[in-house]
């Protein structure tokens, strides 16, 4: 706000003071929101660290199991068992609200399957196939959980950054400029009031002088 564009009137001063109050109220609300979002982010960050560790462990376990299954059953036997599965996992994407931020909520079904649902037949395979299938089912669940948490973290970070920019704009630009404008108007009004008072005194003095001359 350039001071040269500010009108030094009482109505403008009242208007700017109202804007200052609104800006300060908005600043306090946004600060509370920013601080709340940061707390939520650190909660999710802790979950993310646990989830990442769990995902890595399950990935390594699944890799070990598939290597063992290929050794015991052979690549063809493992692929045949994999192609026997008739139903793929179903994923439903919903959403939830964290302090005004919409984040994903992933729900999955048919990830974990029974021996019958896997479709390859119990008699024709060894237990290593069942253990490998279970390891990969657990891995899929861990991937979905990790995807939900990582996306939540990203959206919270974006909102924190956006809110922080707004807080800084109010604190370091908008409110100081409004206060400077209010101070400028008050100073100009005081000057105008002194000038008017001086002018009235001169008029009064001239009037008194004329009255004295005519007496």
Short mmCIF file of N, CA and C in Angstrom, two decimals, residues 32-171:
data_model
loop_
_atom_site.label_atom_id
_atom_site.label_comp_id
_atom_site.label_asym_id
_atom_site.label_seq_id
_atom_site.Cartn_x
_atom_site.Cartn_y
_atom_site.Cartn_z
N UNK A 32 -2.79 -20.40 14.60
CA UNK A 32 -3.29 -21.58 15.32
C UNK A 32 -3.45 -22.76 14.37
N UNK A 33 -3.95 -22.48 13.17
CA UNK A 33 -4.11 -23.55 12.18
C UNK A 33 -2.75 -24.12 11.79
N UNK A 34 -1.79 -23.24 11.52
CA UNK A 34 -0.44 -23.70 11.16
C UNK A 34 0.17 -24.57 12.24
N UNK A 35 0.07 -24.13 13.50
CA UNK A 35 0.63 -24.89 14.61
C UNK A 35 -0.07 -26.24 14.77
N UNK A 36 -1.40 -26.23 14.59
CA UNK A 36 -2.16 -27.48 14.68
C UNK A 36 -1.78 -28.45 13.57
N UNK A 37 -1.59 -27.92 12.35
CA UNK A 37 -1.19 -28.77 11.22
C UNK A 37 0.20 -29.37 11.44
N UNK A 38 1.09 -28.58 12.02
CA UNK A 38 2.45 -29.07 12.30
C UNK A 38 2.40 -30.22 13.30
N UNK A 39 1.56 -30.09 14.34
CA UNK A 39 1.40 -31.18 15.32
C UNK A 39 0.87 -32.44 14.65
N UNK A 40 -0.14 -32.27 13.78
CA UNK A 40 -0.71 -33.42 13.07
C UNK A 40 0.34 -34.05 12.15
N UNK A 41 1.15 -33.20 11.52
CA UNK A 41 2.19 -33.70 10.61
C UNK A 41 3.18 -34.59 11.36
N UNK A 42 3.59 -34.16 12.55
CA UNK A 42 4.57 -34.96 13.31
C UNK A 42 3.97 -36.28 13.78
N UNK A 43 2.65 -36.27 14.04
CA UNK A 43 1.99 -37.54 14.38
C UNK A 43 2.04 -38.51 13.19
N UNK A 44 1.71 -37.97 12.01
CA UNK A 44 1.72 -38.79 10.80
C UNK A 44 3.15 -39.21 10.46
N UNK A 45 4.11 -38.31 10.70
CA UNK A 45 5.52 -38.63 10.42
C UNK A 45 5.98 -39.83 11.23
N UNK A 46 5.57 -39.90 12.49
CA UNK A 46 5.93 -41.05 13.34
C UNK A 46 5.34 -42.34 12.76
N UNK A 47 4.06 -42.25 12.34
CA UNK A 47 3.43 -43.41 11.70
C UNK A 47 4.18 -43.80 10.44
N UNK A 48 4.60 -42.79 9.67
CA UNK A 48 5.29 -43.06 8.40
C UNK A 48 6.62 -43.78 8.64
N UNK A 49 7.34 -43.36 9.67
CA UNK A 49 8.61 -44.03 9.98
C UNK A 49 8.38 -45.50 10.32
N UNK A 50 7.36 -45.76 11.13
CA UNK A 50 7.04 -47.15 11.49
C UNK A 50 6.61 -47.94 10.27
N UNK A 51 5.78 -47.29 9.43
CA UNK A 51 5.25 -47.96 8.24
C UNK A 51 6.36 -48.28 7.25
N UNK A 52 7.29 -47.34 7.08
CA UNK A 52 8.40 -47.57 6.14
C UNK A 52 9.25 -48.75 6.58
N UNK A 53 9.54 -48.80 7.88
CA UNK A 53 10.31 -49.92 8.41
C UNK A 53 9.59 -51.24 8.22
N UNK A 54 8.28 -51.24 8.47
CA UNK A 54 7.47 -52.44 8.31
C UNK A 54 7.41 -52.86 6.85
N UNK A 55 7.26 -51.86 5.96
CA UNK A 55 7.20 -52.14 4.51
C UNK A 55 8.51 -52.77 4.03
N UNK A 56 9.62 -52.25 4.48
CA UNK A 56 10.93 -52.78 4.07
C UNK A 56 11.11 -54.21 4.54
N UNK A 57 10.71 -54.47 5.79
CA UNK A 57 10.83 -55.83 6.32
C UNK A 57 9.97 -56.82 5.53
N UNK A 58 8.75 -56.40 5.23
CA UNK A 58 7.85 -57.30 4.50
C UNK A 58 8.29 -57.50 3.05
N UNK A 59 8.89 -56.45 2.47
CA UNK A 59 9.42 -56.59 1.11
C UNK A 59 10.57 -57.59 1.09
N UNK A 60 11.48 -57.45 2.04
CA UNK A 60 12.63 -58.36 2.11
C UNK A 60 12.17 -59.80 2.35
N UNK A 61 11.16 -59.95 3.24
CA UNK A 61 10.62 -61.29 3.51
C UNK A 61 9.98 -61.89 2.27
N UNK A 62 9.22 -61.08 1.53
CA UNK A 62 8.56 -61.56 0.30
C UNK A 62 9.60 -61.97 -0.74
N UNK A 63 10.68 -61.18 -0.85
CA UNK A 63 11.74 -61.51 -1.82
C UNK A 63 12.42 -62.83 -1.44
N UNK A 64 12.64 -63.03 -0.15
CA UNK A 64 13.25 -64.28 0.31
C UNK A 64 12.34 -65.47 0.03
N UNK A 65 11.03 -65.27 0.25
CA UNK A 65 10.08 -66.37 0.05
C UNK A 65 9.94 -66.73 -1.42
N UNK A 66 9.92 -65.71 -2.30
CA UNK A 66 9.78 -66.02 -3.73
C UNK A 66 11.03 -66.73 -4.26
N UNK A 67 12.18 -66.35 -3.72
CA UNK A 67 13.43 -67.03 -4.11
C UNK A 67 13.40 -68.48 -3.66
N UNK A 68 12.92 -68.71 -2.44
CA UNK A 68 12.82 -70.07 -1.91
C UNK A 68 11.80 -70.89 -2.70
N UNK A 69 10.67 -70.25 -3.02
CA UNK A 69 9.62 -70.95 -3.78
C UNK A 69 10.12 -71.33 -5.17
N UNK A 70 10.86 -70.44 -5.82
CA UNK A 70 11.42 -70.75 -7.14
C UNK A 70 12.40 -71.92 -7.07
N UNK A 71 13.12 -71.98 -5.95
CA UNK A 71 14.08 -73.07 -5.78
C UNK A 71 13.37 -74.41 -5.56
N UNK A 72 12.32 -74.39 -4.73
CA UNK A 72 11.61 -75.62 -4.37
C UNK A 72 10.65 -76.07 -5.47
N UNK A 73 9.83 -75.15 -5.96
CA UNK A 73 8.77 -75.50 -6.92
C UNK A 73 9.17 -75.25 -8.37
N UNK A 74 10.21 -74.44 -8.57
CA UNK A 74 10.59 -74.08 -9.92
C UNK A 74 9.79 -72.86 -10.39
N UNK A 75 10.34 -72.12 -11.32
CA UNK A 75 9.70 -70.90 -11.81
C UNK A 75 8.33 -71.18 -12.41
N UNK A 76 8.22 -72.27 -13.17
CA UNK A 76 6.96 -72.62 -13.82
C UNK A 76 5.89 -72.94 -12.78
N UNK A 77 6.27 -73.69 -11.75
CA UNK A 77 5.32 -74.04 -10.69
C UNK A 77 4.82 -72.81 -9.94
N UNK A 78 5.73 -71.85 -9.67
CA UNK A 78 5.34 -70.62 -8.98
C UNK A 78 4.40 -69.80 -9.85
N UNK A 79 4.72 -69.67 -11.14
CA UNK A 79 3.86 -68.91 -12.05
C UNK A 79 2.49 -69.56 -12.21
N UNK A 80 2.46 -70.86 -12.25
CA UNK A 80 1.19 -71.58 -12.37
C UNK A 80 0.32 -71.32 -11.15
N UNK A 81 0.93 -71.33 -9.96
CA UNK A 81 0.18 -71.05 -8.74
C UNK A 81 -0.33 -69.61 -8.74
N UNK A 82 0.50 -68.69 -9.23
CA UNK A 82 0.11 -67.27 -9.27
C UNK A 82 -1.07 -67.05 -10.22
N UNK A 83 -1.04 -67.72 -11.38
CA UNK A 83 -2.12 -67.54 -12.36
C UNK A 83 -3.42 -68.22 -11.94
N UNK A 84 -3.34 -69.05 -10.89
CA UNK A 84 -4.55 -69.73 -10.42
C UNK A 84 -5.49 -68.81 -9.65
N UNK A 85 -4.96 -67.73 -9.16
CA UNK A 85 -5.78 -66.79 -8.38
C UNK A 85 -6.78 -66.11 -9.31
N UNK A 86 -8.07 -66.20 -8.94
CA UNK A 86 -9.13 -65.69 -9.82
C UNK A 86 -9.58 -64.28 -9.45
N UNK A 87 -9.47 -63.92 -8.18
CA UNK A 87 -9.95 -62.61 -7.75
C UNK A 87 -8.80 -61.71 -7.33
N UNK A 88 -8.77 -60.54 -7.94
CA UNK A 88 -7.75 -59.55 -7.59
C UNK A 88 -8.22 -58.71 -6.42
N UNK A 89 -7.28 -58.11 -5.68
CA UNK A 89 -7.67 -57.22 -4.59
C UNK A 89 -8.50 -56.03 -5.10
N UNK A 90 -9.45 -55.61 -4.31
CA UNK A 90 -10.28 -54.45 -4.67
C UNK A 90 -9.92 -53.28 -3.75
N UNK A 91 -9.68 -52.13 -4.36
CA UNK A 91 -9.28 -50.94 -3.60
C UNK A 91 -10.36 -49.87 -3.71
N UNK A 92 -10.77 -49.35 -2.57
CA UNK A 92 -11.74 -48.25 -2.52
C UNK A 92 -11.06 -47.03 -1.93
N UNK A 93 -11.12 -45.93 -2.68
CA UNK A 93 -10.47 -44.69 -2.23
C UNK A 93 -11.52 -43.74 -1.66
N UNK A 94 -11.40 -43.48 -0.38
CA UNK A 94 -12.29 -42.53 0.29
C UNK A 94 -11.45 -41.34 0.76
N UNK A 95 -12.04 -40.48 1.54
CA UNK A 95 -11.28 -39.33 2.04
C UNK A 95 -11.70 -39.00 3.47
N UNK A 96 -10.80 -38.34 4.18
CA UNK A 96 -11.11 -37.86 5.52
C UNK A 96 -10.52 -36.46 5.66
N UNK A 97 -10.97 -35.76 6.68
CA UNK A 97 -10.60 -34.36 6.86
C UNK A 97 -9.72 -34.19 8.10
N UNK A 98 -8.53 -33.59 7.91
CA UNK A 98 -7.65 -33.27 9.04
C UNK A 98 -7.45 -31.76 9.05
N UNK A 99 -8.15 -31.09 9.96
CA UNK A 99 -8.04 -29.63 10.10
C UNK A 99 -8.24 -28.90 8.77
N UNK A 100 -9.25 -29.34 8.04
CA UNK A 100 -9.57 -28.68 6.78
C UNK A 100 -8.82 -29.22 5.58
N UNK A 101 -7.91 -30.16 5.80
CA UNK A 101 -7.14 -30.76 4.70
C UNK A 101 -7.75 -32.12 4.36
N UNK A 102 -8.14 -32.28 3.11
CA UNK A 102 -8.72 -33.56 2.67
C UNK A 102 -7.59 -34.52 2.32
N UNK A 103 -7.55 -35.64 3.01
CA UNK A 103 -6.50 -36.64 2.79
C UNK A 103 -7.15 -37.98 2.42
N UNK A 104 -6.42 -38.84 1.72
CA UNK A 104 -7.01 -40.11 1.27
C UNK A 104 -7.17 -41.13 2.39
N UNK A 105 -8.15 -41.98 2.21
CA UNK A 105 -8.35 -43.12 3.11
C UNK A 105 -8.56 -44.34 2.22
N UNK A 106 -7.57 -45.22 2.20
CA UNK A 106 -7.59 -46.38 1.29
C UNK A 106 -8.13 -47.60 2.02
N UNK A 107 -9.16 -48.18 1.43
CA UNK A 107 -9.72 -49.42 1.98
C UNK A 107 -9.58 -50.52 0.92
N UNK A 108 -9.07 -51.65 1.35
CA UNK A 108 -8.84 -52.76 0.41
C UNK A 108 -9.54 -54.02 0.90
N UNK A 109 -10.03 -54.79 -0.04
CA UNK A 109 -10.65 -56.08 0.28
C UNK A 109 -10.08 -57.14 -0.66
N UNK A 110 -10.21 -58.37 -0.26
CA UNK A 110 -9.74 -59.53 -1.03
C UNK A 110 -8.22 -59.53 -1.23
N UNK A 111 -7.52 -58.89 -0.29
CA UNK A 111 -6.06 -58.96 -0.34
C UNK A 111 -5.61 -60.27 0.29
N UNK A 112 -6.08 -60.53 1.50
CA UNK A 112 -5.79 -61.79 2.18
C UNK A 112 -6.77 -62.86 1.69
N UNK A 113 -6.24 -63.98 1.28
CA UNK A 113 -7.09 -65.05 0.75
C UNK A 113 -6.86 -66.35 1.51
N UNK A 114 -7.90 -67.16 1.54
CA UNK A 114 -7.77 -68.49 2.14
C UNK A 114 -7.12 -69.43 1.12
N UNK A 115 -6.79 -70.61 1.56
CA UNK A 115 -6.18 -71.59 0.64
C UNK A 115 -7.09 -71.89 -0.53
N UNK A 116 -8.39 -71.96 -0.25
CA UNK A 116 -9.36 -72.25 -1.33
C UNK A 116 -9.44 -71.09 -2.30
N UNK A 117 -9.45 -69.85 -1.78
CA UNK A 117 -9.56 -68.66 -2.63
C UNK A 117 -8.35 -68.45 -3.52
N UNK A 118 -7.21 -68.99 -3.10
CA UNK A 118 -6.00 -68.84 -3.93
C UNK A 118 -6.08 -69.68 -5.20
N UNK A 119 -6.85 -70.73 -5.19
CA UNK A 119 -7.20 -71.44 -6.41
C UNK A 119 -6.22 -72.44 -6.97
N UNK A 120 -5.02 -72.57 -6.36
CA UNK A 120 -4.04 -73.47 -6.96
C UNK A 120 -4.11 -74.90 -6.43
N UNK A 121 -4.95 -75.14 -5.42
CA UNK A 121 -5.12 -76.49 -4.92
C UNK A 121 -4.06 -76.84 -3.89
N UNK A 122 -4.52 -77.39 -2.78
CA UNK A 122 -3.62 -77.68 -1.66
C UNK A 122 -2.75 -78.90 -1.96
N UNK A 123 -3.30 -79.88 -2.64
CA UNK A 123 -2.59 -81.15 -2.85
C UNK A 123 -1.45 -81.03 -3.84
N UNK A 124 -1.59 -80.11 -4.79
CA UNK A 124 -0.57 -80.02 -5.85
C UNK A 124 0.59 -79.12 -5.54
N UNK A 125 0.62 -78.50 -4.39
CA UNK A 125 1.70 -77.56 -4.07
C UNK A 125 2.23 -77.82 -2.66
N UNK A 126 3.44 -77.33 -2.43
CA UNK A 126 4.04 -77.43 -1.10
C UNK A 126 3.67 -76.20 -0.28
N UNK A 127 3.99 -76.27 1.02
CA UNK A 127 3.64 -75.18 1.94
C UNK A 127 4.37 -73.88 1.61
N UNK A 128 5.52 -74.00 0.91
CA UNK A 128 6.28 -72.80 0.58
C UNK A 128 5.49 -71.86 -0.31
N UNK A 129 4.60 -72.41 -1.14
CA UNK A 129 3.76 -71.57 -2.00
C UNK A 129 2.78 -70.78 -1.15
N UNK A 130 2.18 -71.46 -0.16
CA UNK A 130 1.25 -70.77 0.75
C UNK A 130 1.96 -69.66 1.52
N UNK A 131 3.15 -69.96 2.00
CA UNK A 131 3.90 -68.97 2.77
C UNK A 131 4.32 -67.78 1.89
N UNK A 132 4.66 -68.06 0.64
CA UNK A 132 5.03 -66.98 -0.30
C UNK A 132 3.82 -66.11 -0.61
N UNK A 133 2.69 -66.76 -0.86
CA UNK A 133 1.45 -66.02 -1.14
C UNK A 133 1.08 -65.12 0.04
N UNK A 134 1.20 -65.67 1.24
CA UNK A 134 0.89 -64.89 2.44
C UNK A 134 1.85 -63.71 2.60
N UNK A 135 3.14 -63.95 2.29
CA UNK A 135 4.13 -62.88 2.41
C UNK A 135 3.80 -61.73 1.45
N UNK A 136 3.36 -62.06 0.24
CA UNK A 136 3.02 -61.02 -0.73
C UNK A 136 1.70 -60.33 -0.40
N UNK A 137 0.78 -61.07 0.19
CA UNK A 137 -0.48 -60.43 0.65
C UNK A 137 -0.19 -59.40 1.73
N UNK A 138 0.70 -59.77 2.65
CA UNK A 138 1.10 -58.83 3.70
C UNK A 138 1.83 -57.62 3.11
N UNK A 139 2.63 -57.87 2.07
CA UNK A 139 3.36 -56.77 1.42
C UNK A 139 2.40 -55.80 0.74
N UNK A 140 1.37 -56.32 0.07
CA UNK A 140 0.38 -55.46 -0.58
C UNK A 140 -0.33 -54.58 0.45
N UNK A 141 -0.69 -55.17 1.59
CA UNK A 141 -1.34 -54.39 2.66
C UNK A 141 -0.41 -53.28 3.16
N UNK A 142 0.87 -53.61 3.31
CA UNK A 142 1.84 -52.62 3.79
C UNK A 142 2.03 -51.50 2.76
N UNK A 143 2.00 -51.84 1.48
CA UNK A 143 2.14 -50.83 0.41
C UNK A 143 0.96 -49.87 0.43
N UNK A 144 -0.24 -50.42 0.58
CA UNK A 144 -1.44 -49.57 0.62
C UNK A 144 -1.44 -48.64 1.83
N UNK A 145 -1.03 -49.19 2.98
CA UNK A 145 -0.96 -48.37 4.19
C UNK A 145 0.08 -47.27 4.04
N UNK A 146 1.22 -47.62 3.46
CA UNK A 146 2.28 -46.64 3.26
C UNK A 146 1.85 -45.56 2.27
N UNK A 147 1.15 -45.96 1.21
CA UNK A 147 0.69 -44.99 0.21
C UNK A 147 -0.26 -43.98 0.84
N UNK A 148 -1.16 -44.46 1.71
CA UNK A 148 -2.11 -43.57 2.38
C UNK A 148 -1.38 -42.56 3.27
N UNK A 149 -0.43 -43.05 4.05
CA UNK A 149 0.28 -42.19 4.99
C UNK A 149 1.19 -41.20 4.27
N UNK A 150 1.90 -41.67 3.22
CA UNK A 150 2.80 -40.79 2.49
C UNK A 150 2.02 -39.67 1.79
N UNK A 151 0.86 -40.01 1.22
CA UNK A 151 0.04 -38.98 0.56
C UNK A 151 -0.49 -37.99 1.58
N UNK A 152 -0.89 -38.49 2.75
CA UNK A 152 -1.37 -37.61 3.83
C UNK A 152 -0.26 -36.64 4.24
N UNK A 153 0.96 -37.15 4.38
CA UNK A 153 2.09 -36.30 4.74
C UNK A 153 2.31 -35.20 3.71
N UNK A 154 2.26 -35.56 2.43
CA UNK A 154 2.50 -34.57 1.37
C UNK A 154 1.44 -33.47 1.39
N UNK A 155 0.18 -33.87 1.55
CA UNK A 155 -0.89 -32.86 1.56
C UNK A 155 -0.81 -31.96 2.78
N UNK A 156 -0.45 -32.54 3.93
CA UNK A 156 -0.28 -31.73 5.13
C UNK A 156 0.88 -30.74 4.96
N UNK A 157 1.97 -31.21 4.37
CA UNK A 157 3.11 -30.34 4.12
C UNK A 157 2.75 -29.19 3.19
N UNK A 158 1.99 -29.50 2.12
CA UNK A 158 1.56 -28.46 1.18
C UNK A 158 0.70 -27.42 1.89
N UNK A 159 -0.22 -27.88 2.75
CA UNK A 159 -1.11 -26.96 3.45
C UNK A 159 -0.34 -26.14 4.49
N UNK A 160 0.63 -26.77 5.16
CA UNK A 160 1.47 -26.04 6.13
C UNK A 160 2.23 -24.93 5.41
N UNK A 161 2.80 -25.26 4.26
CA UNK A 161 3.56 -24.27 3.49
C UNK A 161 2.66 -23.12 3.03
N UNK A 162 1.46 -23.47 2.55
CA UNK A 162 0.51 -22.45 2.09
C UNK A 162 0.07 -21.55 3.25
N UNK A 163 -0.23 -22.16 4.40
CA UNK A 163 -0.66 -21.40 5.57
C UNK A 163 0.48 -20.53 6.10
N UNK A 164 1.68 -21.07 6.08
CA UNK A 164 2.85 -20.32 6.55
C UNK A 164 3.07 -19.07 5.70
N UNK A 165 2.92 -19.20 4.38
CA UNK A 165 3.08 -18.04 3.49
C UNK A 165 2.04 -16.96 3.80
N UNK A 166 0.80 -17.40 4.07
CA UNK A 166 -0.25 -16.44 4.40
C UNK A 166 0.02 -15.74 5.74
N UNK A 167 0.49 -16.51 6.73
CA UNK A 167 0.83 -15.94 8.03
C UNK A 167 1.94 -14.90 7.88
N UNK A 168 2.98 -15.26 7.11
CA UNK A 168 4.10 -14.34 6.91
C UNK A 168 3.67 -13.08 6.16
N UNK A 169 2.79 -13.26 5.17
CA UNK A 169 2.31 -12.10 4.41
C UNK A 169 1.56 -11.13 5.32
N UNK A 170 0.73 -11.68 6.21
CA UNK A 170 -0.01 -10.82 7.14
C UNK A 170 0.93 -10.17 8.15
N UNK A 171 1.87 -10.95 8.68
CA UNK A 171 2.74 -10.45 9.74
C UNK A 171 3.75 -9.41 9.24
#
